[in-house]
Amino acid sequence: MTSGAPYENEPVYQNAVKQLKEAAALLGLPDDVVEVLRHPERVLQVKIPVRLDNGKIAVFIGWRSQHNSALGPYKGGIRYHPNVTIGEVVTLSMWMTWKNALAGIPYGGGKGGIKVDPKKLSPRELEELSRKYFAAIADIVGEDIDIPAPDVYTNPQIMAWFFDEYSKIKRYPAWGVVTAKPPIIGGLRPREVSTGYGTALVAREAAKLALGGFEGKTVAIQGFGNCGRYAALYSVKWGAKVVAVSDSKGGIYDPNGLDVEKLFEVKDKTGSVINYPGAKRITNEELLELDVDILMPAALENVITEKNAPNIKAKIISECANGPTTPEADHILHQKGVIVIPDILANAGGVMMSWIEWSHNRMGCWLTDEEALDRLDKKMTHNFHEVYNEWQKKYSDHPMRAAAYAIAVDRVVRAMKLRGWI
Ligand code: NAD
């Protein structure tokens, strides 16, 4: 029976419900509990009228979805994208509930979005849009209520405007209301590297268990944005060999290894990694099927499907992107013995660093870069082994994702039971 909620029929939401039901089946959860878990606690839709530089007013629609607060205040980013829908925002907020529960940090799940192409706005228009959106949701966010952060096409400057707008409304500097702020106003410098750092870290730990070590192992990375570039940097720092990378213009491959610092330079100067000299040009599809030890999809969703999964040669896949592997492909890879470290574990470094930032904002003290990265390293290493061991012990007939979901959903359900919600 459908509830009539406006996100109900969107495919992205239906996929998330399918994943939830799989975890519920493993845990033996009854249908009524699944029904409680599949809906967000609250979704606010707001109208954002922006005075454009040409004098006309453009109206944008934004949302904030607060999926579940059993484990703490809602936490999750805000996305600016022309294709954002209410269903996407609700789905992402549900995934944040599981990611934060699995991370073992005291947060529930939330997510926001505005349907806008920010590349078409001037800096002044973007600032007006951002301030008005945050003012419109100010009543439902707060340091102890709901703590946003960046997502696709939002950045530390936008977080600074959010922080300032909220602080003006409340009439005090509300450091902890958003994370991934610029370091001068309460952010942590390692936030920028933290997601890619975590993706490389869990690959490193899996390689120690399954491949006899990380050093000298070959790595291919799809996407060279915030996540991909730092996953590459730390893979090399920890002794692996990055042999292929790509971006939206295509990929490059050199079996002898790529110079990652040179790749940063080429990407920043020319806009694409394909201008790196001396490597073989490959397509994004070819990159996924290369004969490498470790693959890190760090760009888009649904790139590993039932079509290409049989051809994948990597032994470990560490998912930096959200949702890069379809459920069908996940099962094919599991049958082939490939370890797929699921997104809610492999890309949690960003939200963990946000939690470190938030907790120190609340205490009024600032960490050094080394202290912050050291905490992230210890917590993610612990979390990887916790999920891996539980997978091996209880769920080894299923992909590793099933174990991650089961642990996360179980934690949320136990908190809801203790609080008397179910
Ligand atoms: P980004 O915009 O910085 O980089 C995206 C990269 O993907 C770019 O290099 C772009 O050229 C490339 N790309 C775009 N279209 C492509 C295509 N068709 N084929 C191959 N490459 C393509 O984004 P990001 O922050 O690095 O995020 C990447 C993924 O990681 C997204 O799925 C995002 O949701 C997820 N993620 C990001 C964070 C974070 O902290 N940044 C945290 C968790 C998850």
Short mmCIF file of C-alpha atoms and ligand atoms in Angstrom, two decimals:
data_model
loop_
_atom_site.label_atom_id
_atom_site.label_comp_id
_atom_site.label_asym_id
_atom_site.label_seq_id
_atom_site.Cartn_x
_atom_site.Cartn_y
_atom_site.Cartn_z
CA MET A 1 0.00 0.00 0.00
CA THR A 2 1.40 3.42 -0.88
CA SER A 3 1.37 6.22 1.67
CA GLY A 4 0.78 9.01 -0.86
CA ALA A 5 4.08 10.66 0.13
CA PRO A 6 5.54 12.67 -2.80
CA TYR A 7 8.84 10.69 -2.88
CA GLU A 8 7.10 7.29 -2.91
CA ASN A 9 7.34 6.53 -6.64
CA GLU A 10 10.85 7.78 -7.38
CA PRO A 11 13.16 4.87 -8.46
CA VAL A 12 16.07 6.11 -6.33
CA TYR A 13 13.86 5.96 -3.22
CA GLN A 14 12.48 2.55 -4.18
CA ASN A 15 16.06 1.20 -4.47
CA ALA A 16 16.86 2.47 -0.98
CA VAL A 17 13.74 0.78 0.38
CA LYS A 18 14.83 -2.46 -1.34
CA GLN A 19 18.21 -2.25 0.45
CA LEU A 20 16.46 -1.57 3.75
CA LYS A 21 14.17 -4.58 3.25
CA GLU A 22 17.19 -6.84 2.55
CA ALA A 23 18.77 -5.75 5.83
CA ALA A 24 15.44 -6.16 7.64
CA ALA A 25 15.16 -9.74 6.31
CA LEU A 26 18.64 -10.58 7.66
CA LEU A 27 17.71 -9.12 11.04
CA GLY A 28 14.21 -10.64 11.09
CA LEU A 29 12.54 -7.24 11.51
CA PRO A 30 8.76 -7.14 11.15
CA ASP A 31 7.05 -5.20 8.36
CA ASP A 32 5.66 -2.48 10.62
CA VAL A 33 9.17 -1.56 11.78
CA VAL A 34 10.31 -1.36 8.13
CA GLU A 35 7.33 0.92 7.50
CA VAL A 36 8.49 3.21 10.31
CA LEU A 37 12.09 3.18 9.05
CA ARG A 38 11.38 3.84 5.40
CA HIS A 39 9.79 7.27 5.92
CA PRO A 40 11.63 10.43 6.98
CA GLU A 41 10.50 12.04 10.23
CA ARG A 42 10.11 15.41 8.50
CA VAL A 43 10.64 16.99 5.07
CA LEU A 44 10.51 20.75 4.73
CA GLN A 45 10.05 22.31 1.29
CA VAL A 46 11.00 25.96 0.89
CA LYS A 47 10.64 28.63 -1.79
CA ILE A 48 13.77 30.70 -2.46
CA PRO A 49 13.18 33.85 -4.53
CA VAL A 50 16.50 35.31 -5.75
CA ARG A 51 16.89 38.79 -7.29
CA LEU A 52 19.08 38.10 -10.32
CA ASP A 53 21.76 40.51 -11.51
CA ASN A 54 19.48 41.43 -14.45
CA GLY A 55 16.83 42.72 -12.03
CA LYS A 56 14.35 39.81 -12.47
CA ILE A 57 13.35 37.40 -9.70
CA ALA A 58 14.01 33.67 -10.13
CA VAL A 59 12.27 31.21 -7.78
CA PHE A 60 14.11 28.05 -6.69
CA ILE A 61 12.72 25.15 -4.67
CA GLY A 62 14.72 23.54 -1.87
CA TRP A 63 14.19 20.74 0.64
CA ARG A 64 15.61 19.50 3.94
CA SER A 65 14.80 15.90 4.82
CA GLN A 66 15.27 14.68 8.40
CA HIS A 67 15.12 10.93 8.16
CA ASN A 68 15.83 9.57 11.63
CA SER A 69 17.05 11.06 14.93
CA ALA A 70 17.11 7.97 17.16
CA LEU A 71 20.90 8.14 17.53
CA GLY A 72 21.30 11.93 17.65
CA PRO A 73 20.80 15.17 15.72
CA TYR A 74 20.26 14.81 11.98
CA LYS A 75 23.46 15.15 9.94
CA GLY A 76 24.06 15.29 6.20
CA GLY A 77 25.03 17.58 3.35
CA ILE A 78 23.19 20.02 1.10
CA ARG A 79 23.29 19.45 -2.65
CA TYR A 80 22.87 22.09 -5.38
CA HIS A 81 22.05 20.38 -8.67
CA PRO A 82 19.57 20.90 -11.53
CA ASN A 83 18.31 17.30 -11.18
CA VAL A 84 17.64 17.34 -7.41
CA THR A 85 14.21 15.96 -6.50
CA ILE A 86 12.41 15.42 -3.22
CA GLY A 87 12.91 11.66 -3.69
CA GLU A 88 16.66 12.05 -4.08
CA VAL A 89 16.90 14.22 -0.95
CA VAL A 90 14.80 11.78 1.11
CA THR A 91 16.86 8.81 -0.14
CA LEU A 92 20.16 10.50 0.62
CA SER A 93 18.88 11.34 4.12
CA MET A 94 18.04 7.66 4.69
CA TRP A 95 21.52 6.61 3.53
CA MET A 96 22.98 9.16 5.98
CA THR A 97 21.06 7.48 8.83
CA TRP A 98 22.78 4.18 7.99
CA LYS A 99 26.20 5.75 7.30
CA ASN A 100 26.25 7.65 10.61
CA ALA A 101 24.99 4.64 12.58
CA LEU A 102 27.67 2.44 11.01
CA ALA A 103 30.32 5.09 11.68
CA GLY A 104 29.40 4.94 15.37
CA ILE A 105 29.02 8.71 15.63
CA PRO A 106 26.17 10.30 17.60
CA TYR A 107 24.07 11.43 14.66
CA GLY A 108 20.87 10.60 12.86
CA GLY A 109 20.47 11.15 9.12
CA GLY A 110 19.50 14.25 7.17
CA LYS A 111 20.07 15.74 3.73
CA GLY A 112 19.15 18.91 1.87
CA GLY A 113 19.01 20.06 -1.70
CA ILE A 114 18.10 22.91 -4.03
CA LYS A 115 17.05 22.33 -7.62
CA VAL A 116 19.46 24.77 -9.27
CA ASP A 117 22.41 24.85 -11.65
CA PRO A 118 24.84 26.86 -9.52
CA LYS A 119 27.25 27.24 -12.44
CA LYS A 120 24.69 29.58 -14.04
CA LEU A 121 24.59 31.95 -11.04
CA SER A 122 26.96 34.86 -10.34
CA PRO A 123 28.79 34.77 -6.97
CA ARG A 124 26.34 37.38 -5.60
CA GLU A 125 23.31 35.40 -6.77
CA LEU A 126 24.77 32.22 -5.25
CA GLU A 127 25.28 33.98 -1.92
CA GLU A 128 21.69 35.29 -1.90
CA LEU A 129 20.36 31.82 -2.76
CA SER A 130 22.43 30.21 0.01
CA ARG A 131 21.56 32.74 2.71
CA LYS A 132 17.83 32.68 1.88
CA TYR A 133 17.73 28.86 1.84
CA PHE A 134 19.38 28.67 5.24
CA ALA A 135 17.13 31.38 6.68
CA ALA A 136 14.14 29.41 5.37
CA ILE A 137 15.22 26.20 7.15
CA ALA A 138 16.66 27.96 10.25
CA ASP A 139 13.78 26.88 12.47
CA ILE A 140 14.52 23.19 11.98
CA VAL A 141 18.37 23.18 12.07
CA GLY A 142 20.77 23.89 14.94
CA GLU A 143 23.87 22.53 16.71
CA ASP A 144 21.78 19.99 18.64
CA ILE A 145 19.04 19.53 16.04
CA ASP A 146 20.32 19.19 12.48
CA ILE A 147 23.84 19.93 11.25
CA PRO A 148 24.29 20.37 7.46
CA ALA A 149 27.54 20.12 5.48
CA PRO A 150 28.57 20.29 1.79
CA ASP A 151 27.55 17.84 -0.91
CA VAL A 152 27.62 18.03 -4.72
CA TYR A 153 28.36 21.65 -5.84
CA THR A 154 28.42 23.14 -2.34
CA ASN A 155 31.68 24.08 -0.62
CA PRO A 156 33.28 25.73 2.45
CA GLN A 157 32.39 29.25 1.23
CA ILE A 158 28.71 28.27 1.12
CA MET A 159 29.08 26.75 4.62
CA ALA A 160 30.52 30.12 5.78
CA TRP A 161 27.39 31.91 4.46
CA PHE A 162 25.12 29.33 6.16
CA PHE A 163 27.01 29.75 9.45
CA ASP A 164 26.84 33.54 9.22
CA GLU A 165 23.14 33.66 8.32
CA TYR A 166 22.18 31.34 11.18
CA SER A 167 24.44 33.21 13.64
CA LYS A 168 22.77 36.52 12.66
CA ILE A 169 19.29 35.04 13.20
CA LYS A 170 20.24 33.55 16.59
CA ARG A 171 22.49 36.49 17.58
CA TYR A 172 25.48 34.38 18.66
CA PRO A 173 28.30 32.65 16.69
CA ALA A 174 26.81 29.18 16.19
CA TRP A 175 30.04 27.34 15.28
CA GLY A 176 28.50 23.90 15.40
CA VAL A 177 25.51 24.47 13.09
CA VAL A 178 27.37 23.43 9.93
CA THR A 179 30.59 21.51 9.29
CA ALA A 180 33.32 21.68 6.63
CA LYS A 181 33.61 25.40 7.31
CA PRO A 182 36.79 27.21 6.24
CA PRO A 183 39.49 26.63 8.92
CA ILE A 184 39.63 30.30 10.00
CA ILE A 185 36.00 30.08 11.20
CA GLY A 186 36.07 26.74 12.98
CA GLY A 187 36.72 24.24 10.19
CA LEU A 188 39.48 21.64 10.07
CA ARG A 189 41.98 21.66 7.18
CA PRO A 190 42.00 17.83 6.81
CA ARG A 191 38.23 17.86 6.04
CA GLU A 192 39.20 18.34 2.38
CA VAL A 193 41.22 15.12 2.23
CA SER A 194 39.12 13.06 4.64
CA THR A 195 36.74 11.20 2.30
CA GLY A 196 39.47 10.06 -0.10
CA TYR A 197 41.74 9.31 2.88
CA GLY A 198 39.09 6.98 4.29
CA THR A 199 38.49 5.23 0.97
CA ALA A 200 42.21 4.51 0.60
CA LEU A 201 42.42 3.49 4.28
CA VAL A 202 39.73 0.80 4.07
CA ALA A 203 41.29 -0.51 0.84
CA ARG A 204 44.63 -0.66 2.68
CA GLU A 205 43.09 -2.66 5.53
CA ALA A 206 41.25 -5.03 3.17
CA ALA A 207 44.45 -5.57 1.16
CA LYS A 208 46.32 -6.54 4.34
CA LEU A 209 43.71 -9.24 4.97
CA ALA A 210 43.01 -10.46 1.44
CA LEU A 211 46.10 -9.67 -0.65
CA GLY A 212 48.91 -10.01 1.87
CA GLY A 213 49.51 -6.25 2.07
CA PHE A 214 48.86 -2.91 0.35
CA GLU A 215 52.41 -2.09 -0.74
CA GLY A 216 53.02 -2.49 -4.45
CA LYS A 217 49.36 -3.27 -5.22
CA THR A 218 47.94 -1.67 -8.36
CA VAL A 219 45.04 0.79 -8.08
CA ALA A 220 42.63 2.28 -10.64
CA ILE A 221 40.46 5.26 -9.69
CA GLN A 222 37.44 6.53 -11.60
CA GLY A 223 36.94 10.27 -10.99
CA PHE A 224 39.59 12.77 -9.96
CA GLY A 225 37.58 15.29 -7.93
CA ASN A 226 37.64 15.82 -4.19
CA CYS A 227 37.34 12.12 -3.40
CA GLY A 228 39.38 10.54 -6.20
CA ARG A 229 42.43 12.76 -5.96
CA TYR A 230 42.97 12.22 -2.22
CA ALA A 231 42.23 8.50 -2.50
CA ALA A 232 45.08 8.50 -5.08
CA LEU A 233 47.40 10.57 -2.92
CA TYR A 234 47.03 8.39 0.18
CA SER A 235 47.16 5.13 -1.80
CA VAL A 236 50.60 6.17 -3.02
CA LYS A 237 51.65 7.44 0.44
CA TRP A 238 50.87 4.00 1.85
CA GLY A 239 52.90 2.21 -0.83
CA ALA A 240 50.40 1.21 -3.53
CA LYS A 241 50.85 2.04 -7.22
CA VAL A 242 48.13 4.14 -8.90
CA VAL A 243 48.17 2.96 -12.52
CA ALA A 244 44.95 4.50 -13.92
CA VAL A 245 42.72 7.51 -13.23
CA SER A 246 39.92 9.24 -15.10
CA ASP A 247 37.50 12.15 -15.10
CA SER A 248 34.51 13.12 -17.22
CA LYS A 249 36.78 13.60 -20.28
CA GLY A 250 38.28 10.06 -20.15
CA GLY A 251 41.07 8.11 -18.50
CA ILE A 252 44.81 7.36 -18.63
CA TYR A 253 46.78 4.21 -17.86
CA ASP A 254 50.44 3.47 -17.20
CA PRO A 255 51.24 0.01 -15.76
CA ASN A 256 54.45 1.45 -14.30
CA GLY A 257 52.48 3.87 -12.12
CA LEU A 258 51.38 7.52 -12.41
CA ASP A 259 52.99 10.45 -10.59
CA VAL A 260 50.08 11.67 -8.40
CA GLU A 261 51.53 15.10 -7.65
CA LYS A 262 51.98 15.67 -11.39
CA LEU A 263 48.37 14.53 -11.89
CA PHE A 264 47.14 17.21 -9.44
CA GLU A 265 49.10 19.81 -11.40
CA VAL A 266 47.82 18.65 -14.81
CA LYS A 267 44.18 18.44 -13.59
CA ASP A 268 44.32 21.91 -11.99
CA LYS A 269 46.08 23.59 -14.91
CA THR A 270 44.32 21.95 -17.88
CA GLY A 271 41.00 20.81 -16.38
CA SER A 272 41.52 17.10 -17.11
CA VAL A 273 43.80 14.21 -16.22
CA ILE A 274 43.85 13.13 -19.88
CA ASN A 275 46.51 15.79 -20.57
CA TYR A 276 49.03 13.92 -18.36
CA PRO A 277 51.99 13.18 -20.65
CA GLY A 278 53.21 9.71 -21.61
CA ALA A 279 50.29 7.54 -20.47
CA LYS A 280 47.92 5.49 -22.61
CA ARG A 281 44.44 7.00 -23.18
CA ILE A 282 41.57 4.74 -22.06
CA THR A 283 37.83 5.16 -21.64
CA ASN A 284 36.02 5.23 -18.31
CA GLU A 285 34.49 1.85 -19.16
CA GLU A 286 37.95 0.34 -19.87
CA LEU A 287 39.28 1.68 -16.57
CA LEU A 288 36.72 -0.34 -14.62
CA GLU A 289 37.79 -3.57 -16.31
CA LEU A 290 41.58 -3.13 -16.03
CA ASP A 291 43.70 -5.92 -14.62
CA VAL A 292 44.42 -4.22 -11.27
CA ASP A 293 44.31 -5.30 -7.64
CA ILE A 294 42.09 -2.51 -6.34
CA LEU A 295 39.39 -0.40 -7.96
CA MET A 296 38.00 2.83 -6.48
CA PRO A 297 34.90 4.26 -8.21
CA ALA A 298 34.90 7.92 -7.12
CA ALA A 299 32.59 9.66 -9.56
CA LEU A 300 29.07 8.49 -10.34
CA GLU A 301 26.40 6.05 -9.24
CA ASN A 302 25.48 2.83 -11.11
CA VAL A 303 28.75 2.43 -13.05
CA ILE A 304 29.28 -1.21 -12.04
CA THR A 305 26.32 -3.18 -13.34
CA GLU A 306 25.41 -6.77 -14.23
CA LYS A 307 26.84 -6.04 -17.72
CA ASN A 308 30.42 -5.21 -16.73
CA ALA A 309 30.65 -6.98 -13.33
CA PRO A 310 31.62 -10.33 -14.96
CA ASN A 311 34.61 -8.58 -16.64
CA ILE A 312 35.95 -6.85 -13.55
CA LYS A 313 39.39 -8.13 -12.56
CA ALA A 314 40.04 -6.15 -9.38
CA LYS A 315 40.03 -8.20 -6.18
CA ILE A 316 38.97 -5.31 -3.94
CA ILE A 317 36.56 -2.47 -4.75
CA SER A 318 36.47 0.47 -2.35
CA GLU A 319 33.37 2.60 -3.06
CA CYS A 320 34.13 6.30 -2.74
CA ALA A 321 31.09 7.40 -4.76
CA ASN A 322 27.60 6.91 -3.37
CA GLY A 323 25.89 3.93 -5.03
CA PRO A 324 28.42 3.03 -7.78
CA THR A 325 27.48 -0.70 -7.75
CA THR A 326 24.00 -1.97 -8.58
CA PRO A 327 22.53 -4.69 -6.29
CA GLU A 328 22.74 -7.23 -9.16
CA ALA A 329 26.43 -6.43 -9.76
CA ASP A 330 27.13 -6.64 -6.03
CA HIS A 331 25.92 -10.27 -6.01
CA ILE A 332 27.90 -11.18 -9.17
CA LEU A 333 31.08 -9.74 -7.67
CA HIS A 334 30.47 -11.55 -4.40
CA GLN A 335 30.15 -14.86 -6.30
CA LYS A 336 33.48 -14.10 -8.01
CA GLY A 337 35.15 -13.55 -4.61
CA VAL A 338 35.63 -9.79 -5.04
CA ILE A 339 35.49 -7.80 -1.79
CA VAL A 340 33.26 -4.78 -2.34
CA ILE A 341 33.72 -2.35 0.57
CA PRO A 342 30.34 -0.59 0.56
CA ASP A 343 29.93 3.17 0.21
CA ILE A 344 28.42 3.66 3.68
CA LEU A 345 31.71 2.34 5.10
CA ALA A 346 34.26 3.40 2.46
CA ASN A 347 33.20 7.04 2.04
CA ALA A 348 32.40 7.80 5.69
CA GLY A 349 35.70 9.65 6.25
CA GLY A 350 34.09 12.99 5.39
CA VAL A 351 31.27 12.77 7.90
CA MET A 352 33.64 11.41 10.55
CA MET A 353 35.90 14.43 10.12
CA SER A 354 32.77 16.62 10.30
CA TRP A 355 31.93 14.99 13.63
CA ILE A 356 35.48 15.71 14.89
CA GLU A 357 35.05 19.36 13.77
CA TRP A 358 31.59 19.66 15.38
CA SER A 359 32.56 18.14 18.70
CA HIS A 360 35.54 20.48 18.98
CA ASN A 361 33.46 23.49 17.99
CA ARG A 362 31.11 22.55 20.83
CA MET A 363 34.03 22.41 23.29
CA GLY A 364 35.56 25.62 21.98
CA CYS A 365 38.92 24.07 21.17
CA TRP A 366 40.74 23.52 17.88
CA LEU A 367 42.76 20.42 16.88
CA THR A 368 45.97 20.35 14.88
CA ASP A 369 45.82 18.73 11.42
CA GLU A 370 47.86 15.77 12.67
CA GLU A 371 45.59 15.16 15.68
CA ALA A 372 42.46 15.29 13.51
CA LEU A 373 43.83 12.85 10.89
CA ASP A 374 45.14 10.53 13.60
CA ARG A 375 41.64 10.32 15.15
CA LEU A 376 40.09 9.65 11.74
CA ASP A 377 42.63 6.94 10.99
CA LYS A 378 42.07 5.11 14.29
CA LYS A 379 38.26 5.27 14.08
CA MET A 380 38.02 4.18 10.45
CA THR A 381 40.51 1.36 10.91
CA HIS A 382 38.48 0.13 13.88
CA ASN A 383 35.20 0.41 11.96
CA PHE A 384 36.51 -1.45 8.92
CA HIS A 385 37.61 -4.43 11.02
CA GLU A 386 34.39 -4.41 13.02
CA VAL A 387 32.30 -4.70 9.83
CA TYR A 388 34.69 -7.19 8.20
CA ASN A 389 34.65 -9.49 11.24
CA GLU A 390 30.86 -9.36 11.57
CA TRP A 391 30.55 -10.12 7.84
CA GLN A 392 32.84 -13.14 8.11
CA LYS A 393 31.15 -14.36 11.28
CA LYS A 394 27.46 -13.96 10.41
CA TYR A 395 26.81 -12.92 6.83
CA SER A 396 29.57 -14.41 4.66
CA ASP A 397 26.99 -15.84 2.23
CA HIS A 398 26.14 -12.25 1.30
CA PRO A 399 28.12 -9.28 -0.04
CA MET A 400 29.92 -7.21 2.62
CA ARG A 401 27.25 -4.51 2.08
CA ALA A 402 24.67 -6.77 3.74
CA ALA A 403 26.78 -6.90 6.92
CA ALA A 404 27.25 -3.12 6.90
CA TYR A 405 23.51 -2.52 6.47
CA ALA A 406 22.58 -5.09 9.09
CA ILE A 407 24.88 -3.49 11.70
CA ALA A 408 23.65 0.02 10.89
CA VAL A 409 19.92 -0.78 10.81
CA ASP A 410 20.20 -2.85 13.98
CA ARG A 411 21.79 0.07 15.86
CA VAL A 412 19.01 2.44 14.79
CA VAL A 413 16.31 -0.10 15.68
CA ARG A 414 17.83 -0.75 19.11
CA ALA A 415 17.92 2.98 19.86
CA MET A 416 14.30 3.36 18.72
CA LYS A 417 13.23 0.46 20.95
CA LEU A 418 15.05 1.85 23.98
CA ARG A 419 13.43 5.23 23.40
CA GLY A 420 10.01 3.61 23.15
CA TRP A 421 9.37 4.54 19.51
CA ILE A 422 8.68 0.99 18.33
P1 NAD B 1 33.69 16.11 -7.45
O1 NAD B 1 32.68 16.92 -8.17
O2 NAD B 1 34.78 16.82 -6.69
O3 NAD B 1 34.44 15.09 -8.46
C1 NAD B 1 33.74 14.23 -9.31
C2 NAD B 1 34.71 13.65 -10.32
O4 NAD B 1 34.00 12.77 -11.17
C3 NAD B 1 35.36 14.69 -11.23
O5 NAD B 1 36.71 14.36 -11.45
C4 NAD B 1 34.58 14.53 -12.55
O6 NAD B 1 35.34 14.89 -13.69
C5 NAD B 1 34.33 13.04 -12.53
N1 NAD B 1 33.24 12.64 -13.42
C6 NAD B 1 32.09 13.29 -13.70
N2 NAD B 1 31.40 12.63 -14.63
C7 NAD B 1 32.13 11.52 -14.93
C8 NAD B 1 31.94 10.44 -15.84
N3 NAD B 1 30.87 10.37 -16.62
N4 NAD B 1 32.89 9.47 -15.86
C9 NAD B 1 33.98 9.56 -15.06
N5 NAD B 1 34.22 10.56 -14.22
C10 NAD B 1 33.29 11.54 -14.16
O7 NAD B 1 32.86 15.16 -6.49
P2 NAD B 1 33.37 14.38 -5.21
O8 NAD B 1 33.12 15.21 -4.00
O9 NAD B 1 34.74 13.83 -5.47
O10 NAD B 1 32.29 13.20 -5.16
C11 NAD B 1 32.41 12.02 -5.96
C12 NAD B 1 31.47 10.97 -5.41
O11 NAD B 1 31.76 10.73 -4.03
C13 NAD B 1 29.97 11.36 -5.42
O12 NAD B 1 29.24 10.17 -5.62
C14 NAD B 1 29.73 11.87 -4.00
O13 NAD B 1 28.36 11.77 -3.61
C15 NAD B 1 30.60 10.90 -3.23
N6 NAD B 1 30.95 11.37 -1.89
C16 NAD B 1 31.65 12.53 -1.70
C17 NAD B 1 32.01 12.92 -0.40
C18 NAD B 1 32.84 14.15 -0.16
O14 NAD B 1 33.18 14.42 1.01
N7 NAD B 1 33.25 14.89 -1.19
C19 NAD B 1 31.61 12.16 0.70
C20 NAD B 1 30.89 10.98 0.48
C21 NAD B 1 30.57 10.60 -0.83
#
